[in-house]
Amino acid sequence: MLRTRGNVLPNIPVPAALMRTVNMEESVYNKLIYQEDPNGEEPSVHSNQEKPQVSFSMVRPASSWTSHKVLGITLAVLAAVLLAVDIGLGVYYNNLTDESWAVMSISREVAALNAAYEAASKRRADAQMRLTQANRQHQVIKWQVEHQTKRSSDYKMQADKIQTAITVLKSHIPMIREGCRHCLPGWTLINSACYFLSFSDPHARSSWQEAREFCKKQDSDLAVLDSAEKQLKINQLINLHQDPLRSILQSGFWIGLRDVDTEGVWKWLDGTRLNEGYWNDGEPNNAGDEDCAATYPRNNPFKGWNDAPCSHHLKWICEMSAS
Ligand code: MMA
Ligand code: CA
């Protein structure tokens, strides 16, 4: 079948055989055209006389063209609409895609945040647990410290008590030692020495020399009161046995101290010079001629001594070592 690009082709001489064929085809074509004609009108455009002149012009009826045009325009409009819809759908899909991405991104962030929150919660719980444990340990250590402090305080109190007990026990040592020593009947033990004071005969009094001889007969000698402790204890004894009826002049006790060699130079029996004396106020005054020392009962034990004439008759004190 011949096809043309234009609507009207130039007339070309055609051989008879071909013409017959063309006519046949023309009739077929016309028949087809007529059949397509809705009005069903008999063909009037081309008569049989005009048929030898073949025209390839495919001129279609005006109504058909218009309908095709309308159809084309409609199709074009439809295509445009479809294109617009497509574009719209594309844009919508794009937007949907963007939103979907945003949603996915947010979901991922939410998931990450949830995971971080859970991890942080777990760390917080762990830290809370460690804190609780640390607090518990702190309580235990605090209790231990308090307990140790109390124990330390108790130990200190015990140590103080023990120290006091030791001091008391130590103070008993001399007493225990004294207990092991003993003196003859009628003699008094003072600081590891035995003393005899002539109390038994209230009227017995002698000169310093006679008194010394008495002592020597007893394997002793007149007392050497060369310490404050001895002076104190002897003073206590003579105060206890003091006869209130006896005058102070006669209430003295000879001791082993003299300044018979050199006036004012007082010496004990063994020749040792007096270091510290327990003289009464104003003594020794060597009133007359007083070379022998005696101790008297006094309220102040360290003001008991007086120098008196050696020939005076007084009581006396003997001293010997404890056995
Ligand atoms: C007084 C006092 C002494 C003196 C004697 C003599 C009792 O004391 O005068 O100094 O030695 O008497 O007995
Ligand atoms: Ca005197």
GROMACS .gro file of C-alpha atoms and ligand atoms in nm:
model
  337
    1MET     CA    1   0.000   0.000   0.000
    2LEU     CA    2   0.133   0.344  -0.096
    3ARG     CA    3   0.187   0.599   0.175
    4THR     CA    4   0.232   0.971   0.130
    5ARG     CA    5   0.358   1.236   0.372
    6GLY     CA    6   0.151   1.518   0.227
    7ASN     CA    7  -0.220   1.538   0.175
    8VAL     CA    8  -0.203   1.619  -0.193
    9LEU     CA    9   0.032   1.446  -0.440
   10PRO     CA   10   0.090   1.567  -0.807
   11ASN     CA   11  -0.094   1.384  -1.080
   12ILE     CA   12   0.121   1.122  -1.252
   13PRO     CA   13   0.035   0.926  -1.572
   14VAL     CA   14  -0.036   0.569  -1.482
   15PRO     CA   15  -0.031   0.258  -1.709
   16ALA     CA   16  -0.363   0.096  -1.785
   17ALA     CA   17  -0.292  -0.225  -1.598
   18LEU     CA   18  -0.184  -0.028  -1.299
   19MET     CA   19  -0.485   0.194  -1.338
   20ARG     CA   20  -0.712  -0.103  -1.313
   21THR     CA   21  -0.545  -0.209  -1.001
   22VAL     CA   22  -0.561   0.145  -0.867
   23ASN     CA   23  -0.923   0.173  -0.960
   24MET     CA   24  -0.990  -0.145  -0.781
   25GLU     CA   25  -0.812  -0.022  -0.479
   26GLU     CA   26  -0.984   0.313  -0.515
   27SER     CA   27  -1.317   0.148  -0.520
   28VAL     CA   28  -1.222  -0.050  -0.219
   29TYR     CA   29  -1.094   0.265  -0.051
   30ASN     CA   30  -1.407   0.456  -0.145
   31LYS     CA   31  -1.611   0.171  -0.030
   32LEU     CA   32  -1.426   0.180   0.296
   33ILE     CA   33  -1.467   0.557   0.316
   34TYR     CA   34  -1.832   0.532   0.244
   35GLN     CA   35  -1.874   0.264   0.497
   36GLU     CA   36  -1.702   0.498   0.747
   37ASP     CA   37  -1.935   0.781   0.646
   38PRO     CA   38  -2.197   0.802   0.910
   39ASN     CA   39  -2.442   0.976   0.679
   40GLY     CA   40  -2.436   0.677   0.444
   41GLU     CA   41  -2.444   0.909   0.143
   42GLU     CA   42  -2.354   0.776  -0.200
   43PRO     CA   43  -2.013   0.886  -0.319
   44SER     CA   44  -2.050   1.200  -0.522
   45VAL     CA   45  -1.706   1.349  -0.513
   46HIS     CA   46  -1.547   1.110  -0.759
   47SER     CA   47  -1.729   1.000  -1.068
   48ASN     CA   48  -1.628   0.705  -1.286
   49GLN     CA   49  -1.505   0.950  -1.547
   50GLU     CA   50  -1.263   1.108  -1.313
   51LYS     CA   51  -1.120   0.777  -1.193
   52PRO     CA   52  -0.836   0.745  -1.449
   53GLN     CA   53  -0.685   1.052  -1.296
   54VAL     CA   54  -0.545   0.889  -0.976
   55SER     CA   55  -0.479   1.118  -0.694
   56PHE     CA   56  -0.285   1.005  -0.390
   57SER     CA   57  -0.419   1.289  -0.196
   58MET     CA   58  -0.566   1.134   0.123
   59VAL     CA   59  -0.802   1.407   0.190
   60ARG     CA   60  -1.033   1.297   0.464
   61PRO     CA   61  -1.371   1.436   0.527
   62ALA     CA   62  -1.374   1.762   0.742
   63SER     CA   63  -1.583   1.603   1.018
   64SER     CA   64  -1.334   1.318   1.058
   65TRP     CA   65  -1.042   1.558   1.072
   66THR     CA   66  -1.211   1.770   1.334
   67SER     CA   67  -1.292   1.468   1.543
   68HIS     CA   68  -0.934   1.351   1.514
   69LYS     CA   69  -0.815   1.697   1.602
   70VAL     CA   70  -1.043   1.702   1.901
   71LEU     CA   71  -0.925   1.357   1.986
   72GLY     CA   72  -0.565   1.466   1.953
   73ILE     CA   73  -0.621   1.776   2.160
   74THR     CA   74  -0.806   1.569   2.414
   75LEU     CA   75  -0.524   1.319   2.417
   76ALA     CA   76  -0.272   1.600   2.450
   77VAL     CA   77  -0.470   1.755   2.733
   78LEU     CA   78  -0.503   1.416   2.887
   79ALA     CA   79  -0.130   1.357   2.848
   80ALA     CA   80  -0.063   1.700   2.999
   81VAL     CA   81  -0.297   1.620   3.285
   82LEU     CA   82  -0.130   1.282   3.326
   83LEU     CA   83   0.209   1.451   3.312
   84ALA     CA   84   0.094   1.704   3.574
   85VAL     CA   85  -0.045   1.425   3.784
   86ASP     CA   86   0.277   1.231   3.736
   87ILE     CA   87   0.483   1.536   3.832
   88GLY     CA   88   0.251   1.598   4.125
   89LEU     CA   89   0.279   1.236   4.228
   90GLY     CA   90   0.655   1.259   4.184
   91VAL     CA   91   0.671   1.568   4.400
   92TYR     CA   92   0.435   1.409   4.649
   93TYR     CA   93   0.641   1.091   4.646
   94ASN     CA   94   0.956   1.301   4.685
   95ASN     CA   95   0.800   1.480   4.977
   96LEU     CA   96   0.682   1.148   5.113
   97THR     CA   97   1.030   1.009   5.066
   98ASP     CA   98   1.185   1.310   5.240
   99GLU     CA   99   0.936   1.281   5.524
  100SER     CA  100   0.993   0.909   5.537
  101TRP     CA  101   1.369   0.971   5.553
  102ALA     CA  102   1.313   1.231   5.822
  103VAL     CA  103   1.091   0.986   6.010
  104MET     CA  104   1.348   0.712   5.968
  105SER     CA  105   1.625   0.948   6.077
  106ILE     CA  106   1.422   1.060   6.378
  107SER     CA  107   1.339   0.697   6.453
  108ARG     CA  108   1.707   0.611   6.441
  109GLU     CA  109   1.789   0.911   6.664
  110VAL     CA  110   1.508   0.810   6.902
  111ALA     CA  111   1.643   0.455   6.906
  112ALA     CA  112   1.996   0.585   6.965
  113LEU     CA  113   1.868   0.818   7.236
  114ASN     CA  114   1.674   0.532   7.392
  115ALA     CA  115   1.985   0.314   7.386
  116ALA     CA  116   2.192   0.599   7.534
  117TYR     CA  117   1.923   0.657   7.797
  118GLU     CA  118   1.916   0.290   7.885
  119ALA     CA  119   2.297   0.279   7.902
  120ALA     CA  120   2.299   0.593   8.117
  121SER     CA  121   2.023   0.445   8.336
  122LYS     CA  122   2.228   0.128   8.375
  123ARG     CA  123   2.541   0.331   8.460
  124ARG     CA  124   2.336   0.535   8.705
  125ALA     CA  125   2.201   0.217   8.865
  126ASP     CA  126   2.557   0.078   8.882
  127ALA     CA  127   2.684   0.401   9.033
  128GLN     CA  128   2.392   0.398   9.278
  129MET     CA  129   2.479   0.042   9.374
  130ARG     CA  130   2.848   0.132   9.418
  131LEU     CA  131   2.748   0.437   9.621
  132THR     CA  132   2.527   0.220   9.841
  133GLN     CA  133   2.814  -0.027   9.888
  134ALA     CA  134   3.057   0.258   9.959
  135ASN     CA  135   2.812   0.403  10.211
  136ARG     CA  136   2.780   0.064  10.375
  137GLN     CA  137   3.159   0.029  10.389
  138HIS     CA  138   3.182   0.384  10.520
  139GLN     CA  139   2.937   0.295  10.797
  140VAL     CA  140   3.138  -0.015  10.881
  141ILE     CA  141   3.466   0.180  10.889
  142LYS     CA  142   3.303   0.455  11.093
  143TRP     CA  143   3.177   0.198  11.340
  144GLN     CA  144   3.524   0.037  11.350
  145VAL     CA  145   3.687   0.375  11.413
  146GLU     CA  146   3.438   0.452  11.691
  147HIS     CA  147   3.490   0.106  11.833
  148GLN     CA  148   3.871   0.141  11.815
  149THR     CA  149   3.853   0.489  11.968
  150LYS     CA  150   3.644   0.353  12.254
  151ARG     CA  151   3.880   0.057  12.295
  152SER     CA  152   4.177   0.292  12.286
  153SER     CA  153   4.011   0.505  12.553
  154ASP     CA  154   3.941   0.193  12.760
  155TYR     CA  155   4.302   0.079  12.717
  156LYS     CA  156   4.423   0.421  12.829
  157MET     CA  157   4.200   0.404  13.137
  158GLN     CA  158   4.326   0.054  13.210
  159ALA     CA  159   4.687   0.166  13.158
  160ASP     CA  160   4.629   0.456  13.400
  161LYS     CA  161   4.477   0.217  13.653
  162ILE     CA  162   4.768  -0.023  13.612
  163GLN     CA  163   5.015   0.265  13.646
  164THR     CA  164   4.841   0.373  13.967
  165ALA     CA  165   4.847   0.015  14.096
  166ILE     CA  166   5.218  -0.010  14.011
  167THR     CA  167   5.286   0.314  14.199
  168VAL     CA  168   5.089   0.185  14.501
  169LEU     CA  169   5.271  -0.150  14.488
  170LYS     CA  170   5.606   0.025  14.457
  171SER     CA  171   5.521   0.232  14.762
  172HIS     CA  172   5.471  -0.096  14.949
  173ILE     CA  173   5.823  -0.216  14.872
  174PRO     CA  174   5.994  -0.028  15.160
  175MET     CA  175   5.715  -0.142  15.394
  176ILE     CA  176   5.768  -0.503  15.284
  177ARG     CA  177   6.142  -0.462  15.331
  178GLU     CA  178   6.077  -0.309  15.674
  179GLY     CA  179   5.856  -0.606  15.756
  180CYS     CA  180   6.149  -0.833  15.694
  181ARG     CA  181   6.360  -0.638  15.939
  182HIS     CA  182   6.296  -0.635  16.309
  183CYS     CA  183   6.404  -0.457  16.625
  184LEU     CA  184   6.452  -0.563  16.985
  185PRO     CA  185   6.150  -0.535  17.215
  186GLY     CA  186   6.100  -0.173  17.326
  187TRP     CA  187   6.273  -0.042  17.015
  188THR     CA  188   6.093   0.123  16.725
  189LEU     CA  189   6.170   0.051  16.359
  190ILE     CA  190   6.198   0.367  16.151
  191ASN     CA  191   6.348   0.350  15.798
  192SER     CA  192   6.560   0.040  15.852
  193ALA     CA  193   6.686   0.157  16.192
  194CYS     CA  194   6.572   0.080  16.545
  195TYR     CA  195   6.521   0.361  16.794
  196PHE     CA  196   6.498   0.351  17.169
  197LEU     CA  197   6.335   0.646  17.347
  198SER     CA  198   6.351   0.643  17.722
  199PHE     CA  199   5.977   0.662  17.778
  200SER     CA  200   5.956   0.358  18.009
  201ASP     CA  201   6.083   0.555  18.306
  202PRO     CA  202   5.921   0.896  18.299
  203HIS     CA  203   6.169   1.028  18.549
  204ALA     CA  204   6.477   0.876  18.391
  205ARG     CA  205   6.695   1.155  18.267
  206SER     CA  206   7.068   1.174  18.212
  207SER     CA  207   7.351   1.393  18.097
  208TRP     CA  208   7.452   1.370  17.736
  209GLN     CA  209   7.753   1.148  17.819
  210GLU     CA  210   7.553   0.910  18.046
  211ALA     CA  211   7.284   0.878  17.789
  212ARG     CA  212   7.545   0.785  17.527
  213GLU     CA  213   7.690   0.520  17.758
  214PHE     CA  214   7.342   0.374  17.802
  215CYS     CA  215   7.305   0.344  17.429
  216LYS     CA  216   7.647   0.188  17.384
  217LYS     CA  217   7.560  -0.080  17.631
  218GLN     CA  218   7.271  -0.167  17.400
  219ASP     CA  219   7.504  -0.197  17.098
  220SER     CA  220   7.378   0.139  16.977
  221ASP     CA  221   7.463   0.509  17.002
  222LEU     CA  222   7.280   0.838  17.037
  223ALA     CA  223   7.051   0.898  16.736
  224VAL     CA  224   7.181   1.069  16.422
  225LEU     CA  225   6.884   1.260  16.282
  226ASP     CA  226   7.050   1.353  15.956
  227SER     CA  227   6.738   1.354  15.737
  228ALA     CA  228   6.407   1.536  15.741
  229GLU     CA  229   6.224   1.202  15.731
  230LYS     CA  230   6.395   1.079  16.047
  231GLN     CA  231   6.336   1.413  16.218
  232LEU     CA  232   5.971   1.404  16.125
  233LYS     CA  233   5.908   1.051  16.255
  234ILE     CA  234   6.106   1.103  16.576
  235ASN     CA  235   5.913   1.423  16.638
  236GLN     CA  236   5.584   1.233  16.590
  237LEU     CA  237   5.698   0.970  16.845
  238ILE     CA  238   5.807   1.215  17.113
  239ASN     CA  239   5.492   1.420  17.063
  240LEU     CA  240   5.285   1.102  17.123
  241HIS     CA  241   5.469   1.019  17.444
  242GLN     CA  242   5.501   1.370  17.573
  243ASP     CA  243   5.418   1.421  17.940
  244PRO     CA  244   5.220   1.741  17.956
  245LEU     CA  245   5.321   1.793  18.318
  246ARG     CA  246   5.689   1.800  18.228
  247SER     CA  247   5.833   2.144  18.158
  248ILE     CA  248   5.976   2.219  17.820
  249LEU     CA  249   6.319   2.253  17.987
  250GLN     CA  250   6.307   1.884  18.079
  251SER     CA  251   6.123   1.747  17.776
  252GLY     CA  252   6.419   1.736  17.538
  253PHE     CA  253   6.589   1.417  17.409
  254TRP     CA  254   6.962   1.404  17.357
  255ILE     CA  255   7.083   1.325  17.006
  256GLY     CA  256   7.432   1.241  16.875
  257LEU     CA  257   7.528   1.599  16.780
  258ARG     CA  258   7.783   1.831  16.944
  259ASP     CA  259   8.000   2.138  16.885
  260VAL     CA  260   8.232   2.042  17.164
  261ASP     CA  261   8.553   2.066  16.957
  262THR     CA  262   8.489   2.402  16.793
  263GLU     CA  263   8.213   2.635  16.906
  264GLY     CA  264   7.954   2.667  16.634
  265VAL     CA  265   8.086   2.373  16.434
  266TRP     CA  266   7.829   2.098  16.490
  267LYS     CA  267   7.931   1.741  16.416
  268TRP     CA  268   7.762   1.405  16.435
  269LEU     CA  269   7.915   1.125  16.638
  270ASP     CA  270   8.114   0.991  16.346
  271GLY     CA  271   8.270   1.336  16.295
  272THR     CA  272   8.049   1.427  15.998
  273ARG     CA  273   7.969   1.799  15.997
  274LEU     CA  274   7.608   1.899  16.024
  275ASN     CA  275   7.463   1.972  15.682
  276GLU     CA  276   7.106   2.068  15.761
  277GLY     CA  277   6.976   2.138  16.112
  278TYR     CA  278   6.621   2.154  16.244
  279TRP     CA  279   6.687   2.423  16.504
  280ASN     CA  280   6.420   2.612  16.689
  281ASP     CA  281   6.405   2.983  16.615
  282GLY     CA  282   6.704   3.157  16.779
  283GLU     CA  283   6.895   2.834  16.832
  284PRO     CA  284   7.164   2.735  16.868
  285ASN     CA  285   7.236   3.026  17.098
  286ASN     CA  286   7.504   2.865  17.319
  287ALA     CA  287   7.333   3.020  17.623
  288GLY     CA  288   7.598   2.989  17.887
  289ASP     CA  289   7.793   2.698  17.748
  290GLU     CA  290   7.582   2.469  17.535
  291ASP     CA  291   7.769   2.215  17.327
  292CYS     CA  292   7.519   1.931  17.311
  293ALA     CA  293   7.205   1.913  17.095
  294ALA     CA  294   6.862   1.782  17.195
  295THR     CA  295   6.530   1.759  17.007
  296TYR     CA  296   6.211   1.875  17.174
  297PRO     CA  297   5.843   1.800  17.105
  298ARG     CA  298   5.725   2.076  16.876
  299ASN     CA  299   5.429   2.149  16.656
  300ASN     CA  300   5.671   2.223  16.375
  301PRO     CA  301   5.891   1.914  16.354
  302PHE     CA  302   6.164   2.108  16.177
  303LYS     CA  303   6.203   2.354  16.462
  304GLY     CA  304   6.271   2.089  16.727
  305TRP     CA  305   6.638   2.136  16.815
  306ASN     CA  306   6.809   2.334  17.086
  307ASP     CA  307   7.166   2.348  17.214
  308ALA     CA  308   7.183   2.282  17.587
  309PRO     CA  309   7.452   2.231  17.847
  310CYS     CA  310   7.581   1.873  17.807
  311SER     CA  311   7.549   1.824  18.184
  312HIS     CA  312   7.175   1.879  18.180
  313HIS     CA  313   6.962   1.580  18.261
  314LEU     CA  314   6.736   1.504  17.972
  315LYS     CA  315   6.581   1.202  17.811
  316TRP     CA  316   6.760   1.050  17.512
  317ILE     CA  317   6.722   0.855  17.190
  318CYS     CA  318   6.937   0.551  17.098
  319GLU     CA  319   6.970   0.422  16.742
  320MET     CA  320   7.091   0.091  16.599
  321SER     CA  321   7.067  -0.080  16.263
  322ALA     CA  322   6.779  -0.325  16.220
  323SER     CA  323   6.879  -0.690  16.214
  324MMA     C1  324   6.555   2.754  17.676
  324MMA     C2  325   6.630   2.852  17.585
  324MMA     C3  326   6.745   2.776  17.525
  324MMA     C4  327   6.834   2.717  17.626
  324MMA     C5  328   6.751   2.629  17.718
  324MMA     C6  329   6.835   2.577  17.831
  324MMA     C7  330   6.417   2.569  17.669
  324MMA     O1  331   6.496   2.653  17.599
  324MMA     O2  332   6.681   2.960  17.654
  324MMA     O3  333   6.820   2.862  17.438
  324MMA     O4  334   6.933   2.642  17.567
  324MMA     O5  335   6.645   2.700  17.768
  324MMA     O6  336   6.763   2.480  17.898
  325CA      CA  337   7.028   2.690  17.345
   0.00000   0.00000   0.00000
